[in-house]
C-alpha cells in the first residue's frame, strides 16, 4: 500500500543505495526530518551526523554521499532548480557540502525522490539510473575515463532521450583529486569540498534521473500568489533593475569590476585586493567579446548563466558556460592572469574533468608562488610557472586533473601540498580548514574574514557571506538590525556588530540551503528574508509551525548547530576558526583598504556569544543544543568530551 | 489570431513557463504536464514551443472524434468530453505542441487570453502577438540595419 507522506512539497520517499552489495532500497521520508530540518542540507545533516561517525574516513566505503533536494525544489516558487551534495570531505576531513543549480535537482523529485543516500564501493564502475520511480545500477565501464560532456552524451544516448538529467564525475573524480567536483547538466558544478572524489572512491560515475511525477503543494493558491509576488520582486522595482543590469546582463563576472573598486578582488595569491588588469577580465570585455547566449537554471528570475565563446587566438573554439566570478578570480586575478581566453579554457577543462575551479585556481596560484620564491623549480614543475602565465596555468590544470608530475602533489589541495613540499610554503597555502579560500578578502570587507573563518566547510563564501556591508544597504540594515547600528554595520572596514551580522546571515543561508533556493535573492540582492520563508514554507509543505518566523529561525539554528557538532566531534574548535596569516598579519598593500588586516578576534568573540557557544573554546554549550531540541547530539558530544558546560562542576 | 511567440535570442531555457503552465492547468508542478515545452540544444540554443493557433490546424483535421475545435475567439481548443486520447492530433501537429495528459489531448488554450507563461517570463522571450506584428517587427529590424546613404557621406 502506498503510504502518503504527511507534508506536501516533498515526494515523501528517498533511496538508499549500497554500492558494495549492489542493493537499492526505497524508503519513506521521516516526518521529523521535514519538521525539524526542512530539507536539503538540513535533512542531510541529520543523516550524516547520525551515520558518519569520526572513524569513518572520507574515502572509505562507509562514508555517505547524499544528494538532497528540498520542499521548494521543482515547484513554481523561484528559484527552485537547486540540489546539494553532502558528505565527509576528503579535502578537509570535515563537514562537506556543495550546492548546484541547473535541472538535476527538480528532475530527481519528478522521478520520485527527495534524497539519494549512497554508501559502499562498487567493484566495477557503475552509474545509478533513476527512471520514473525505478532505480538500478548500470555498468559504467564504457564511461570510465570519459569527460563529463562525453558521459552526459553517452547516457542521453542510452536513454534515447536528451532530457535525462545527468550528474557525473570526470577523470579528476576517478583519480581522487581531492577537490574533484560533480558536474550536472554539463556545466553546473557541485564544486566545493571534493564531493566528486567521494563519488570516484565509490566507483560511481554518474547519477541519471528522469521523471514525470507531480509535485503537489499544501496550499496551491497561496503558493501561486507568493510565487507571483516573488517574481515581481525579482524582476521589477529597485532590486529587479539592479539584478537585470548586473546578473542578467553580465552574470557573476559583473562582480569583477566592483570588487576591484572596493579593493577586494583577490590578486596574486591573495596578496592584494587590487588587480591592475581587472578590465581585461572584467564584465565589459566579457559581454563585448565573449557572451554568445544567456542562460538560466530551472525556474529562475535572476538568470545569471552565460555561454561564452572564444573566437580567435590560441584558445579559439573554447565554447562553454561560464566562467563565473569565482573562476575568473581563482584562475585569473589570483594567478595574476589577465589572459581571459586562457581562463575560459581552464574553466572548460575544470568542467570537463570535474574539478572545483576555486580550489583548482587556489592550487595553481600556490604553485606559482612556490616557483617565484624558488621553492619549486622548473625541473620539478616541468615548466617555468611565473605569475600571470596563462598558458602555464592551463597546462597545470591538465596536469592536476591527470595527477601528472607535480599535479599529483597539487591534487591533494594546498594544505597537504604545502606539507609535502615544505620549505615554509604553508605561509602561502591560502586555505581555511583545508579548503582553498574563495574570491573575497576580509581585509577589505571585515565581515567576510569572519565568514571564511567560521564557515562549516572551510574557506568558503556561500555559507555566510554578507552583501549588506559589502554594498552598504543602509535601509535594509536599519530594518533588520535597528537604525542605531546601521552606520557601523554598513561600514565594510568596521568589525562592530559583525559577529551578530554573520550569525544572522549564516542562519538565513541554512534555510536557503534547506529549501533549497538560491543565494541570489538573499545574499544579493538582499530582498528575501526569514519572513518570506515563513510564508512560503507552510504554503508549500503544510507545516503550520513554519508560519512563525521564530520557528523558521529555530530550524536554521538547529541546522547550523548540527553541522557545527559534526565538526566538533571530529576535534575542531576555536583554534580552527582562523585565517591564513596573510589576512591576519600582512596589511593590504593597495586600494581603499590599504593598511588593513582582518581584526578577527572581536568578531569571533561576538559570533560565539551570539550563537550561545563557549567563547574560550568555540564549543557548543549543552544548554544551547538542548534548547534547539538537539538533546541526543549534546549527549553524543559529551561522550567525545566535545561539549561545553555553562556551570563547570 | 495571436499566439505565444518565443524569441530565440531571448529564451534562456529556464523552463518557468513549463512550471507555470502545469500549475495553471493541473494545479501541480510538473513540466511534463505543461502545454508549452522548452527545448535545449547545445551549445547555445534554447526555445519554448507551444501551439501556434494555426489558421488551418492539422490537429483539427486529424481528430476523428471532432474534439478539436476553434472557439469564437479563434483559439484552437480540445473538448475533453469528446477526446478519445488516440494521439492522432499529436502525430499531426508539426510542432510537437500537443501532449496526451492523463488520457486526453492537452494543448495551449492561451489561458483565456492572458497566458501565465507570458506574464511570468523573466527574459520577456514569450509574447502573445499576432503574426502581423511579428512581420512588422522583422521589417523594422531590417529597416534599422539599412544605413541611409545620406548619413554615409
Tab-separated table of C-alpha atoms in Angstrom, chain B residues 54-119:
chain	number	residue	atom	x	y	z
B	54	UNK	CA	-2.812	27.600	-36.907
B	55	UNK	CA	-5.271	29.085	-39.393
B	56	UNK	CA	-5.854	25.611	-40.825
B	57	UNK	CA	-4.954	23.337	-37.878
B	58	UNK	CA	-3.699	19.860	-38.892
B	59	UNK	CA	-4.697	18.605	-35.422
B	60	UNK	CA	-8.310	19.614	-36.003
B	61	UNK	CA	-8.400	17.836	-39.356
B	62	UNK	CA	-6.795	14.718	-37.899
B	63	UNK	CA	-9.131	14.395	-34.930
B	64	UNK	CA	-11.566	11.509	-35.568
B	65	UNK	CA	-13.980	12.444	-32.777
B	66	UNK	CA	-14.428	16.130	-33.508
B	67	UNK	CA	-12.893	17.039	-30.160
B	68	UNK	CA	-10.648	19.796	-31.514
B	69	UNK	CA	-12.491	22.932	-32.443
B	70	UNK	CA	-11.892	26.594	-32.918
B	71	UNK	CA	-13.675	28.806	-30.420
B	72	UNK	CA	-15.437	32.019	-31.379
B	73	UNK	CA	-12.392	33.895	-30.132
B	74	UNK	CA	-10.285	31.884	-32.582
B	75	UNK	CA	-8.457	29.666	-30.094
B	76	UNK	CA	-7.935	26.040	-31.122
B	77	UNK	CA	-9.277	24.030	-28.185
B	78	UNK	CA	-9.736	20.446	-27.079
B	79	UNK	CA	-13.150	19.331	-25.871
B	80	UNK	CA	-12.024	16.751	-23.309
B	81	UNK	CA	-15.507	15.201	-23.164
B	82	UNK	CA	-15.188	14.192	-26.811
B	83	UNK	CA	-11.432	13.394	-26.806
B	84	UNK	CA	-10.681	9.669	-27.011
B	85	UNK	CA	-6.942	10.085	-26.392
B	86	UNK	CA	-5.916	8.458	-29.706
B	87	UNK	CA	-2.861	10.715	-30.302
B	88	UNK	CA	-3.677	11.392	-33.964
B	89	UNK	CA	-3.502	15.115	-33.187
B	90	UNK	CA	-0.095	14.588	-31.577
B	91	UNK	CA	1.102	12.991	-34.801
B	92	UNK	CA	-0.482	15.659	-36.966
B	93	UNK	CA	0.987	18.692	-35.167
B	94	UNK	CA	4.223	19.688	-36.916
B	95	UNK	CA	5.485	21.457	-33.764
B	96	UNK	CA	5.047	18.815	-31.083
B	97	UNK	CA	2.686	21.193	-29.353
B	98	UNK	CA	0.126	18.612	-28.232
B	99	UNK	CA	0.631	16.055	-25.464
B	100	UNK	CA	-1.592	13.371	-24.021
B	101	UNK	CA	-2.040	14.138	-20.336
B	102	UNK	CA	-3.960	11.599	-18.325
B	103	UNK	CA	-5.534	10.097	-21.398
B	104	UNK	CA	-6.646	13.334	-23.030
B	105	UNK	CA	-5.116	15.637	-25.604
B	106	UNK	CA	-3.778	18.793	-23.995
B	107	UNK	CA	-2.680	21.950	-25.770
B	108	UNK	CA	-2.255	25.662	-25.204
B	109	UNK	CA	-5.580	27.455	-24.687
B	110	UNK	CA	-3.954	30.877	-24.195
B	111	UNK	CA	-5.262	30.843	-20.591
B	112	UNK	CA	-8.393	32.577	-21.816
B	113	UNK	CA	-6.432	35.486	-23.282
B	114	UNK	CA	-3.773	36.271	-20.648
B	115	UNK	CA	-1.236	33.438	-20.786
B	116	UNK	CA	0.523	32.956	-17.437
B	117	UNK	CA	3.720	31.796	-19.164
B	118	UNK	CA	3.965	35.121	-20.960
B	119	UNK	CA	3.306	37.119	-17.821
